[in-house]
Coordinates of C-alpha atoms and ligand atoms in Angstrom, one line a residue:
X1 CA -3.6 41.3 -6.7
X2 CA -2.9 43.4 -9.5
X3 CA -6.4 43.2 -11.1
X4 CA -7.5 46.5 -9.7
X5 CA -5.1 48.4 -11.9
X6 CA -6.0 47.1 -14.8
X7 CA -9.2 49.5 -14.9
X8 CA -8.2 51.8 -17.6
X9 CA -5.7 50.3 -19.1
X10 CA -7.4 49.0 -22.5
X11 CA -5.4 47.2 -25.0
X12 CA -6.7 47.2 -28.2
X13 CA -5.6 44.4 -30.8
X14 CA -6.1 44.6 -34.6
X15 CA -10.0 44.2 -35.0
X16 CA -10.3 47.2 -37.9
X17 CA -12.1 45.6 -41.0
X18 CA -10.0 44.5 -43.1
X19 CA -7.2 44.4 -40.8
X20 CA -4.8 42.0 -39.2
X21 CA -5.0 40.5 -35.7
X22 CA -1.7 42.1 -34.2
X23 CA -1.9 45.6 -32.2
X24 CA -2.5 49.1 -33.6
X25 CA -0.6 49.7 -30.1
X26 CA 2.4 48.0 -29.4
X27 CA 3.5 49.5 -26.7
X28 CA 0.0 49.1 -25.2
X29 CA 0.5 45.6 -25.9
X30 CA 3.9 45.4 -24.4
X31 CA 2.5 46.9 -21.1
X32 CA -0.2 44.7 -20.9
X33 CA 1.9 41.7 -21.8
X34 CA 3.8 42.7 -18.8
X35 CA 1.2 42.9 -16.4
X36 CA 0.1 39.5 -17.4
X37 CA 3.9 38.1 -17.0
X38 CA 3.5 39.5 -13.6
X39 CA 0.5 38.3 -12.4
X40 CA 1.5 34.8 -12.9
X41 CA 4.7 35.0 -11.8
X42 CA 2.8 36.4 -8.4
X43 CA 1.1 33.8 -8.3
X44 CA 3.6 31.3 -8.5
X45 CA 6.2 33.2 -5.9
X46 CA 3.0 33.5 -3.3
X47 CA 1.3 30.1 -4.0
X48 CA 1.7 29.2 -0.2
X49 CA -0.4 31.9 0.6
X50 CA -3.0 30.4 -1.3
X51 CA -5.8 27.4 -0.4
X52 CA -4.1 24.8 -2.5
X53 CA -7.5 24.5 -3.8
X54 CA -11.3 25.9 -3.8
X55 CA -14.6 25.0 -5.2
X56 CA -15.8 27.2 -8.6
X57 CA -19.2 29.2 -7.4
X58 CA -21.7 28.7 -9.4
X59 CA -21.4 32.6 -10.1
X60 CA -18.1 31.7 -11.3
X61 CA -19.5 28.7 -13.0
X62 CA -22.1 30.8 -14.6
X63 CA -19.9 33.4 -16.5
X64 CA -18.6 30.2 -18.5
X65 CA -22.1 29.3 -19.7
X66 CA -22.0 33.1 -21.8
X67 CA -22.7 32.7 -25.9
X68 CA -19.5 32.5 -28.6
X69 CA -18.3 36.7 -29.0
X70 CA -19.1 37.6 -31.9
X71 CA -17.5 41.3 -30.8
X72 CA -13.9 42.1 -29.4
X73 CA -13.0 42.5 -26.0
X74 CA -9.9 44.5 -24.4
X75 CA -7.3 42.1 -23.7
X76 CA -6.6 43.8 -20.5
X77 CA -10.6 43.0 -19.9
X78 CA -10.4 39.1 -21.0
X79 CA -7.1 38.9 -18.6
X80 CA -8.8 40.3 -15.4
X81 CA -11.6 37.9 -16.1
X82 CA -8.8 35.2 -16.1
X83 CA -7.5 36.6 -12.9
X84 CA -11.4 36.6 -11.7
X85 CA -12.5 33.6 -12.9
X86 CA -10.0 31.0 -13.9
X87 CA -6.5 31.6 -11.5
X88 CA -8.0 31.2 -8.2
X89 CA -10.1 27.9 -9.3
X90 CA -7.2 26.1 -10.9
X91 CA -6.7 22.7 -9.8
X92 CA -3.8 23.6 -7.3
X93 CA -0.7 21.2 -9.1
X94 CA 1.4 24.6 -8.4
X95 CA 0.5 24.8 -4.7
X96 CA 3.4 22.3 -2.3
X97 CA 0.4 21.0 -0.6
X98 CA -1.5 19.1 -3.7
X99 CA -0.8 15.3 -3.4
X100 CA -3.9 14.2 -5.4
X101 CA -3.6 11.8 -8.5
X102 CA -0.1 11.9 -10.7
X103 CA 0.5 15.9 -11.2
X104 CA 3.9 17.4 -11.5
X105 CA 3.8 21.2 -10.2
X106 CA 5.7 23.0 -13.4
X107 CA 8.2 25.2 -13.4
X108 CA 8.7 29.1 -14.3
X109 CA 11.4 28.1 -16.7
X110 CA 9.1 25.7 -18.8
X111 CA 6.4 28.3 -18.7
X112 CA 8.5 31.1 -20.1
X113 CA 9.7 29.1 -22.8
X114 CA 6.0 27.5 -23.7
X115 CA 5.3 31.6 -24.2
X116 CA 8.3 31.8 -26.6
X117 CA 7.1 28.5 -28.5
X118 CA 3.8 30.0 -28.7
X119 CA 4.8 33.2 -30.2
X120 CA 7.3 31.4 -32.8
X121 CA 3.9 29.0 -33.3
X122 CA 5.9 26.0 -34.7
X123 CA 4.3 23.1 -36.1
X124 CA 6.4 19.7 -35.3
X125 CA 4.6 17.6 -37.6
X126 CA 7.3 17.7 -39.7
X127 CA 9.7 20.2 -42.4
X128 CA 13.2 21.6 -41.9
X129 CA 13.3 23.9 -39.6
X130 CA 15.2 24.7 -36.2
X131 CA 12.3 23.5 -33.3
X132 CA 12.4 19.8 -35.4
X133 CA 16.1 19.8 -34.2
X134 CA 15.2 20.4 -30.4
X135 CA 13.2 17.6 -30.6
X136 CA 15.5 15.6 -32.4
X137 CA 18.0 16.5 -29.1
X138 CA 15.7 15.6 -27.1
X139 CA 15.3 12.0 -28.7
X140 CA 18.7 11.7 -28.7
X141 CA 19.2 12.5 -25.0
X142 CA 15.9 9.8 -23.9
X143 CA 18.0 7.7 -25.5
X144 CA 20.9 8.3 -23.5
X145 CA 18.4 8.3 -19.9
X146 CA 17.7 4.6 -20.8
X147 CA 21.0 3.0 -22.9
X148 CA 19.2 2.7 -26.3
X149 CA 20.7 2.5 -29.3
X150 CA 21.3 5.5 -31.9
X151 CA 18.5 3.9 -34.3
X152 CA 15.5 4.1 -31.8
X153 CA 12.9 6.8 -32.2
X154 CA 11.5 8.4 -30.1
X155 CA 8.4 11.3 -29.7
X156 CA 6.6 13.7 -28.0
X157 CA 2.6 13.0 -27.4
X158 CA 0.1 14.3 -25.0
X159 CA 1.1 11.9 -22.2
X160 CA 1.6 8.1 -21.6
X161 CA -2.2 7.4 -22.3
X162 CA -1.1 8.1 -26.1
X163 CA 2.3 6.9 -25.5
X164 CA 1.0 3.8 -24.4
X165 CA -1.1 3.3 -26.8
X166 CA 1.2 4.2 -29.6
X167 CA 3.8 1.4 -27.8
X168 CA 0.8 -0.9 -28.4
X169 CA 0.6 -0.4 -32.0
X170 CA 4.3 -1.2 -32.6
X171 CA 3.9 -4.1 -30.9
X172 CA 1.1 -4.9 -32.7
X173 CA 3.2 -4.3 -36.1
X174 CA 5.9 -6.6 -34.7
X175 CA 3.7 -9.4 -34.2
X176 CA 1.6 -9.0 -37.3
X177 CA 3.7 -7.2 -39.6
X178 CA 2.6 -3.5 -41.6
X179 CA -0.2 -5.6 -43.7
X180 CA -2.2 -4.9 -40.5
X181 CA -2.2 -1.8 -41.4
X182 CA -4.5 -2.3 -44.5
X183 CA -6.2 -5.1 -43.4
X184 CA -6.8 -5.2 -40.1
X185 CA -6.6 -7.5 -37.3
X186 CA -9.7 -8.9 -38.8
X187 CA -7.8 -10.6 -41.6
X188 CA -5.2 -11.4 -39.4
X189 CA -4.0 -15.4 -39.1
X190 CA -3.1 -15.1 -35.2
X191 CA -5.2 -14.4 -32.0
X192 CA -3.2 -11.9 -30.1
X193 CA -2.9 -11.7 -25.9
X194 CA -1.1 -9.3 -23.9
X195 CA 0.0 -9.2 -20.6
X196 CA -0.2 -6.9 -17.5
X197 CA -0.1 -7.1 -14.0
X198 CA -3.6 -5.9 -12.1
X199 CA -2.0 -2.7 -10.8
X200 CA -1.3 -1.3 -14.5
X201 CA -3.2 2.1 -15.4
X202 CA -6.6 2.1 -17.3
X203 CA -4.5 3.2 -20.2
X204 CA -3.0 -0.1 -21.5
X205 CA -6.6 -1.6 -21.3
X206 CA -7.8 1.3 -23.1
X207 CA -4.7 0.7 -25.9
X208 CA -6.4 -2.6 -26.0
X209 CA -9.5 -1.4 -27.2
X210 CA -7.8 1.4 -29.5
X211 CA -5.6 -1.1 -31.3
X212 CA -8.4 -3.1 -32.1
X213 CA -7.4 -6.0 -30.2
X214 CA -9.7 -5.4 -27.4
X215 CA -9.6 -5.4 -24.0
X216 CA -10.5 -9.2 -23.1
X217 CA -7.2 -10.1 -24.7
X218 CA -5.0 -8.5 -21.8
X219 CA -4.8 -10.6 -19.6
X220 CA -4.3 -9.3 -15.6
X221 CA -1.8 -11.1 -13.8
X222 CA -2.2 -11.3 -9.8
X223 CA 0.6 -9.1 -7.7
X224 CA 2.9 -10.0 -4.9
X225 CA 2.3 -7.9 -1.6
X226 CA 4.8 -5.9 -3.1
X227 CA 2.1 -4.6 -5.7
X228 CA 4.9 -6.6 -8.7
X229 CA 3.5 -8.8 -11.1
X230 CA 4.0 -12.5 -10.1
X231 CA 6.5 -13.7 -12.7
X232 CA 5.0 -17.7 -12.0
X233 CA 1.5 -16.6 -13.0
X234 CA 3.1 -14.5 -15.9
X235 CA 4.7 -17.5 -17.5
X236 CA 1.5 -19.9 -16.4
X237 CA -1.0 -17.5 -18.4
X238 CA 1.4 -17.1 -21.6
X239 CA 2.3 -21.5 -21.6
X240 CA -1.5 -21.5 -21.3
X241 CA -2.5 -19.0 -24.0
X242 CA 0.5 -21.0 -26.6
X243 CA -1.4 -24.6 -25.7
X244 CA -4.4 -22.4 -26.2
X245 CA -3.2 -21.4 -30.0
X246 CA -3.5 -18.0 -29.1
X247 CA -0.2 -15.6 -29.7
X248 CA 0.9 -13.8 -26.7
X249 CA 2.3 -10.2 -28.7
X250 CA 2.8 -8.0 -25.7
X251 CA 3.9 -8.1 -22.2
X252 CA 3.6 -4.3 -20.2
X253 CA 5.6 -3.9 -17.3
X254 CA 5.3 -1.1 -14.6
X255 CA 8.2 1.3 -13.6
X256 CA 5.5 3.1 -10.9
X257 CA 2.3 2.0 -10.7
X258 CA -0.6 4.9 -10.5
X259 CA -1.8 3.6 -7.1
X260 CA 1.4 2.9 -5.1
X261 CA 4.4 3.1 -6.7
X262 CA 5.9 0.0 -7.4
X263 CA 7.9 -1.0 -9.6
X264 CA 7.9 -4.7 -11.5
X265 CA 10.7 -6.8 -11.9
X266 CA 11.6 -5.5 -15.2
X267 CA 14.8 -7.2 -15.7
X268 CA 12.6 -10.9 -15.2
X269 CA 10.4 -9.3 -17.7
X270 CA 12.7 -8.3 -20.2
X271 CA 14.1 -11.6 -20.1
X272 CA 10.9 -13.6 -20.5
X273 CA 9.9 -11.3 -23.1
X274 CA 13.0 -11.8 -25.1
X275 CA 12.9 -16.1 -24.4
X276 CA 9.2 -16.1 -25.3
X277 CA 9.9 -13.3 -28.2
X278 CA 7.2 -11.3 -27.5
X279 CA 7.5 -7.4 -27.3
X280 CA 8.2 -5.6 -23.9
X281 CA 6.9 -2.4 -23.2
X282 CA 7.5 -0.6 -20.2
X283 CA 4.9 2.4 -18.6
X284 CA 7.1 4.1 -17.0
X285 CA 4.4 7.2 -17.0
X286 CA 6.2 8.9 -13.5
X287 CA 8.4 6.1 -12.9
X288 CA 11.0 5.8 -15.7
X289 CA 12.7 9.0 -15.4
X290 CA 13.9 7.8 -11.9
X291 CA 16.4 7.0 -13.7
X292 CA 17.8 10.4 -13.3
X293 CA 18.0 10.0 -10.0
X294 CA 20.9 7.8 -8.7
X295 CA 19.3 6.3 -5.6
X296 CA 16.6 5.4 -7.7
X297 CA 18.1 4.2 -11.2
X298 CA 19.1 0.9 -9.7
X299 CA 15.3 -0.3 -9.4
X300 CA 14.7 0.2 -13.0
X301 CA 17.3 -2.8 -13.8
X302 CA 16.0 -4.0 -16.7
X303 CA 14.1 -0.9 -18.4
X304 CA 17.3 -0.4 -20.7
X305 CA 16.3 -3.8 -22.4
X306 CA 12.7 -2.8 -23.1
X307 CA 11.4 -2.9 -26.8
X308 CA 9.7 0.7 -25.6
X309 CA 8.9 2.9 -22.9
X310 CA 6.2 5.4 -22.5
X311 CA 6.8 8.5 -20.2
X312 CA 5.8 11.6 -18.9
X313 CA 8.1 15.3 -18.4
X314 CA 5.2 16.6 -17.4
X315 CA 5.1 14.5 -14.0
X316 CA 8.0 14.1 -11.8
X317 CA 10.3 16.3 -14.3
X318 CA 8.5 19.4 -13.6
X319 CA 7.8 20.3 -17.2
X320 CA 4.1 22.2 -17.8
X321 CA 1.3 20.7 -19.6
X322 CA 1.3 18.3 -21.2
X323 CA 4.7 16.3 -22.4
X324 CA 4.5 12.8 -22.8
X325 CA 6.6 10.9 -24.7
X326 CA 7.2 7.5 -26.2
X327 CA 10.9 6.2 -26.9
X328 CA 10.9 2.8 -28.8
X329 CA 14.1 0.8 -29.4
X330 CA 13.4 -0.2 -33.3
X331 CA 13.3 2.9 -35.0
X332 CA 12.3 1.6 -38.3
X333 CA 9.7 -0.7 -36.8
X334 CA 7.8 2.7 -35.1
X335 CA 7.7 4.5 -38.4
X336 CA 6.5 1.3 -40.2
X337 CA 4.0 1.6 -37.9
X338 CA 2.9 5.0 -38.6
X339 CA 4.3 6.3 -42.3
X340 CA 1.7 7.3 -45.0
X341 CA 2.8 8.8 -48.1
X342 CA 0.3 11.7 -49.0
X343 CA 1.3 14.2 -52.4
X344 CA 0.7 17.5 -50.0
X345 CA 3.8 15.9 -47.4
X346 CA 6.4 15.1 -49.9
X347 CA 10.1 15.3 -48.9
X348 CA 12.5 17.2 -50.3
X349 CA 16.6 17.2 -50.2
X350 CA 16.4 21.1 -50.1
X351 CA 13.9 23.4 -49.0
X352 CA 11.7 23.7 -45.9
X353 CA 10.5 20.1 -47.1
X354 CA 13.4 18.6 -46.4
X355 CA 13.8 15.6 -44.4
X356 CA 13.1 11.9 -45.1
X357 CA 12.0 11.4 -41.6
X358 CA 9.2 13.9 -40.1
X359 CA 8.0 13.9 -36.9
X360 CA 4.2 13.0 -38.3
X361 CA 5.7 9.7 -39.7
X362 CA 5.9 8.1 -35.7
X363 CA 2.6 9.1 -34.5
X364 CA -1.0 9.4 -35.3
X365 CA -0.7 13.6 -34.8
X366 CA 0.4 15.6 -38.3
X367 CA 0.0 19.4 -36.9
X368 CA 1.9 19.0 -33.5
X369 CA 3.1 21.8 -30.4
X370 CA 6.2 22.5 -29.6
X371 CA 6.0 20.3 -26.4
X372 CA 9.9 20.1 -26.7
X373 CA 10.8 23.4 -25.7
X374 CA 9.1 23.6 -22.7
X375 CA 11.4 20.4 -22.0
X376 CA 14.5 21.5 -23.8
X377 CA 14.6 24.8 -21.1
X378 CA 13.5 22.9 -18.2
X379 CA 16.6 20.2 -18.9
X380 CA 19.0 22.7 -19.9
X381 CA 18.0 25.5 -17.2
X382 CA 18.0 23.0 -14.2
X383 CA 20.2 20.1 -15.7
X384 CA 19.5 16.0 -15.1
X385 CA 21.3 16.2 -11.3
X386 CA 19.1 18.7 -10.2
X387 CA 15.9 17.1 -11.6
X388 CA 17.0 13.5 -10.4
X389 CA 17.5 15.3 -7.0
X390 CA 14.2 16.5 -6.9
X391 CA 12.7 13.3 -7.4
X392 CA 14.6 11.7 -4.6
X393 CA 13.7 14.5 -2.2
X394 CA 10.0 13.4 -2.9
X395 CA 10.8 10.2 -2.4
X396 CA 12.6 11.1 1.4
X397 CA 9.1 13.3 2.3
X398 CA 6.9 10.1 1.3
X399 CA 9.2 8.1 3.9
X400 CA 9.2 11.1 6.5
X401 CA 5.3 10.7 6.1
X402 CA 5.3 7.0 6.1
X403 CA 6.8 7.6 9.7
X404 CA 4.6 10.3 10.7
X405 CA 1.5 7.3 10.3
X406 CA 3.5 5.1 11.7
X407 CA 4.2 6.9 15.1
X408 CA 0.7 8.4 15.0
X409 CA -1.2 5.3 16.6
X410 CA -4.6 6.8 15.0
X411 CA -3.3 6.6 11.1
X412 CA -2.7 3.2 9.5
X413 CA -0.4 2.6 6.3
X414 CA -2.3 1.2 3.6
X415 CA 0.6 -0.1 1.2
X416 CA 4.2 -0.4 1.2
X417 CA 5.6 3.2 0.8
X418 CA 8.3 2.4 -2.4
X419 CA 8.1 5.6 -4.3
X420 CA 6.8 9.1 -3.4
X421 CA 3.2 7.6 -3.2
X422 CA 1.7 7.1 0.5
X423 CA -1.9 5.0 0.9
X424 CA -3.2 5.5 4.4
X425 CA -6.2 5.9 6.6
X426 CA -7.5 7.2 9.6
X427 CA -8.0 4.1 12.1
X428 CA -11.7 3.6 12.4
X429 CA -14.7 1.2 12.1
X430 CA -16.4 2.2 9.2
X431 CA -13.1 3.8 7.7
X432 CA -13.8 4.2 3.9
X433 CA -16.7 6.4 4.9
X434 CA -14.3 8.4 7.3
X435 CA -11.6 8.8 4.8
X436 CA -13.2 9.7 1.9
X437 CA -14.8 12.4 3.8
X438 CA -11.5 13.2 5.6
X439 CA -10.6 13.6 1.7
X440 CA -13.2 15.5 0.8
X441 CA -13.0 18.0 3.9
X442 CA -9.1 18.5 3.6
X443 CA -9.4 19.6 -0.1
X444 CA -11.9 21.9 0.6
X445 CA -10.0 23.5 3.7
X446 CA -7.4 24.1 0.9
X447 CA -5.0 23.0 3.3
X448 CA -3.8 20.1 1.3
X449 CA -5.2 17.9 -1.6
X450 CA -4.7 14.6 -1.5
X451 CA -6.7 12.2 -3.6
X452 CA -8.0 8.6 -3.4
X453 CA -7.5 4.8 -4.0
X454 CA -8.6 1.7 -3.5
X455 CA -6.3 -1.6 -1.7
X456 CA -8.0 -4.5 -1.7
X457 CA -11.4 -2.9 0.1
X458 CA -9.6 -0.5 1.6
X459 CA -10.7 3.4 1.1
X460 CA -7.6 4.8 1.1
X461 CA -5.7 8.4 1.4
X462 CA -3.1 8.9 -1.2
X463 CA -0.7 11.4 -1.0
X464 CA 1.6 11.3 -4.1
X465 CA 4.2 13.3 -4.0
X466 CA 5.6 14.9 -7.2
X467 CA 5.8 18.7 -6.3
X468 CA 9.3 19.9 -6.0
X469 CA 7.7 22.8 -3.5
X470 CA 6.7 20.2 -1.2
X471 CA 8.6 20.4 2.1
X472 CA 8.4 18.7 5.1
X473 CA 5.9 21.3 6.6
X474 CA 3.7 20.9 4.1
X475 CA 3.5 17.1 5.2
X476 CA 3.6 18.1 8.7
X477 CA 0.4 19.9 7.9
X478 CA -1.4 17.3 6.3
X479 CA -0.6 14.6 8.9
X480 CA -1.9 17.7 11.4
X481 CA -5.4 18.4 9.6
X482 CA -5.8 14.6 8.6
X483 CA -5.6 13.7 12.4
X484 CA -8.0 16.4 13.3
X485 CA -10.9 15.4 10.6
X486 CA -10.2 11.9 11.9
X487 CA -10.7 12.7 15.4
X488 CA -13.8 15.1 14.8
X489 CA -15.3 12.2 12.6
X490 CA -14.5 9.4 14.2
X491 CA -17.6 9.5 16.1
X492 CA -20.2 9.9 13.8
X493 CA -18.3 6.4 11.6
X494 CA -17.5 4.1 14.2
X495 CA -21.1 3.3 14.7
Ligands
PLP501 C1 1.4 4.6 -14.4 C2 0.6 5.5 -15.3 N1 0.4 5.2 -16.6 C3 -0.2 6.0 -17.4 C4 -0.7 7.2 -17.0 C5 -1.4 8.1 -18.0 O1 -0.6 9.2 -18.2 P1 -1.2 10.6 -18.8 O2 -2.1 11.1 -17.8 O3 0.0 11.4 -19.0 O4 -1.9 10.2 -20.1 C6 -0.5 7.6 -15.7 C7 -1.1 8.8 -15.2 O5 -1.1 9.1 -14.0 C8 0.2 6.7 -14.8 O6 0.4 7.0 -13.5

């Protein structure tokens, strides 16, 4: 730990009245910016030495409860109390042993260049400048990962929630045209209904609500026992809903669903979609860039004939926090959706205002990050094949741990392993009780951090894996510590 030297070394910024924010001291500053370059790159070269997780003390806790400064501090001060106080609690994404929820791990080369995009502080709403154009390259190759056409748009957003949502509201558009725009769906002369299967993510429910629609009008169709939306009781609920006078607008299929994995039948779906004309949107929020990977690619059949797809960089590609993005296949459609002439964003031939399309006209965000460099260095620096082999590999440890429960005799699989996502429990009586604490225990060993789910009844461990540290050790050692907790608990829950 290099807190220790920090003692001393004060780095003052620009806090003389009147004065600007930057350093009286650059070199100061330099050093300092160093040190901080260092200490994270320590902590991502010895994250296996780390608990993949710990609990915040409440005397950590506590020290973020302190007033607004009204005063400066050193810089070299605030950073030790990041090293103090922040860095050891993090969530634990980085470490190879975190399985929990849907968290890529990040890479050094996507951190270095989110320090360079902070420091040129772009703003991709819109104008004519250089960081517009990586975007624009990375639109161009999304459209390449999935076969669309040169005239679909495409953006970066938080993450799929907004991506979702945002495929949603073109769909919405399609159905009902830009007057909804202005008048709402209140004024509207259709009822519209959407379609999901029951594994889909809160999100598209959530959309629901956003776009106004509401969430009683999706309608959850049952799964096969592959966790795949039953095609029959698709086309049964949308026959029903036409007889019904209602207008089915939207059907969202799954590439990777949150709790297992699977993937629908998206080339059925594309083709009921296009017979029934309603929009198809895909959530491929881990799932779609499987498409990278060559073993994988063939189970998106169909994805390449979705209206739009909503995705995440920020999970199984690697790329930091946070780089969602939403690629939809009628370019003109999407801005429809979002365009609003204002006087203070007028375009320009020339100038920095130049540009008939910005950024701002395909989303609900003007002032916007630079969430494409982080992505632009992390594709260029590790390239598609290396990315796509990543995501296989994870796939290979979820079946190398699907074999580990297998052989156990003590540990039962919970769901088909399809993906990198593993549901399992320890064998017991009162098992949910058992494996939630078996949960609870193992994250707070540090040793590993898986999270929970739910199948059927069924409590049950889930281990996704996305982090391209993971290695087989690291699922040796959960099978290890999950066994042990088991074996110590079993006692206490099978009466
Ligand atoms: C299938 C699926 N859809 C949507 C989301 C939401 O994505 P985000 O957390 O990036 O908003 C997730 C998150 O895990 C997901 O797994």
């Amino acid at each position: 730990m290099r807190t220790e030297m920090l003692h001393g070394m004060r780095t003052k910024l620009g806090h003389t009245p009147g004065g600007d924010l930057d350093p009286a001291d650059w070199q100061g500053l330099r050093a300092q910016g160093h040190r901080m370059l260092d200490d994270v790159f320590d902590y991502i070269e010895n994250i296996r030495e780390r608990p993949v997780w710990q609990p915040v003390p409440d005397s950590v806790r506590a020290r973020f409860r302190e007033p607004a400064p009204t005063a400066p501090t050193d810089l070299a001060e605030v950073h030790e109390e990041f090293m103090r106080s922040v860095l050891p609690f993090a969530t634990g994404n980085v470490h190879p042993g975190f399985m929990g929820w849907v968290h890529g791990g990040g890479n050094v080369a996507g951190m270095l260049a989110e320090m360079l995009g902070a420091g040129i502080n772009a703003n991709l709403g819109g104008r004519d400048h250089a960081p517009v154009e990586v975007e624009k390259q990375i639109v161009k190759w999304v459209r390449g990962f999935f076969g669309f056409p040169e005239t679909a748009s495409g953006l970066f957003v938080t993450g799929s929630s907004i991506a979702n949502f945002i495929g949603v509201l073109v769909a919405r558009t399609a159905t009902l045209g830009v007057g909804v725009r202005h008048t709402g769906i209140v004024e509207a002369d259709k009822r519209l209904v959407a379609y999901v299967s029951a594994a889909a993510h809160g999100c598209i429910a959530q959309a629901m609500n956003l776009c106004g629609v509401g969430i009683d009008a999706l309608r959850i169709i049952p799964t096969n026992d592959r966790h795949q939306i039953k095609l029959d009781a698709l086309e049964a609920a949308i026959a029903a809903d036409r007889s019904a006078g209602v207008t089915p607008f939207l059907i969202v299929g799954n590439a990777g669903t949150v709790d297992i994995g699977a993937i629908d039948d998206l080339s059925s779906l594309a083709s009921i979609a296009h017979r029934e004309k309603i929009w198809f949107h895909v959530d491929g929020a881990f799932g779609a860039l499987a498409v990278l990977a060559p073993d994988l690619a063939p189970r998106l059949a169909g994805i390449e004939r979705a209206d739009s797809i909503a995705l995440d960089f920020h999970k199984w590609t690697q790329v930091p926090y946070d780089a969602g993005f939403i690629l939809v296949r009628d370019g003109a459609l999407h801005r429809d959706t979002f365009a609003s002439p204002a006087a203070y964003l007028r375009r320009e031939t020339l100038g920095l205002a130049a540009g008939m399309s910005w950024p701002c006209d395909f989303g609900p965000d003007l002032s916007r990050g630079f969430r494409a460099l982080k992505t632009w260095f992390t594709l260029k620096v590790y390239g598609t094949d290396a990315l796509g082999a990543v995501i296989s590999h994870t796939c290979d440890l979820a079946r190398y741990l699907e074999h580990q429960i297998i052989a156990s005799g003590d540990l039962e699989l919970l769901a088909p392993v399809q993906l990198n996502i593993v549901c399992f429990g320890y064998r017991c009586k009162d098992s949910n009780r058992l494996n939630a604490k078996i949960v609870v225990d193992l994250q707070e060993s540090g040793i590993a951090a898986p999270s929970t789910t739910m199948i059927g009844n069924r409590l049950a461990i889930r281990a996704a894996i996305f982090n391209h540290r993971t290695r087989k050790n690291d699922i040796d050692a959960l099978v290890k510590a999950v066994r042990a907790l088991g074996n110590a608990g079993v006692s206490t829950f099978a009466t």
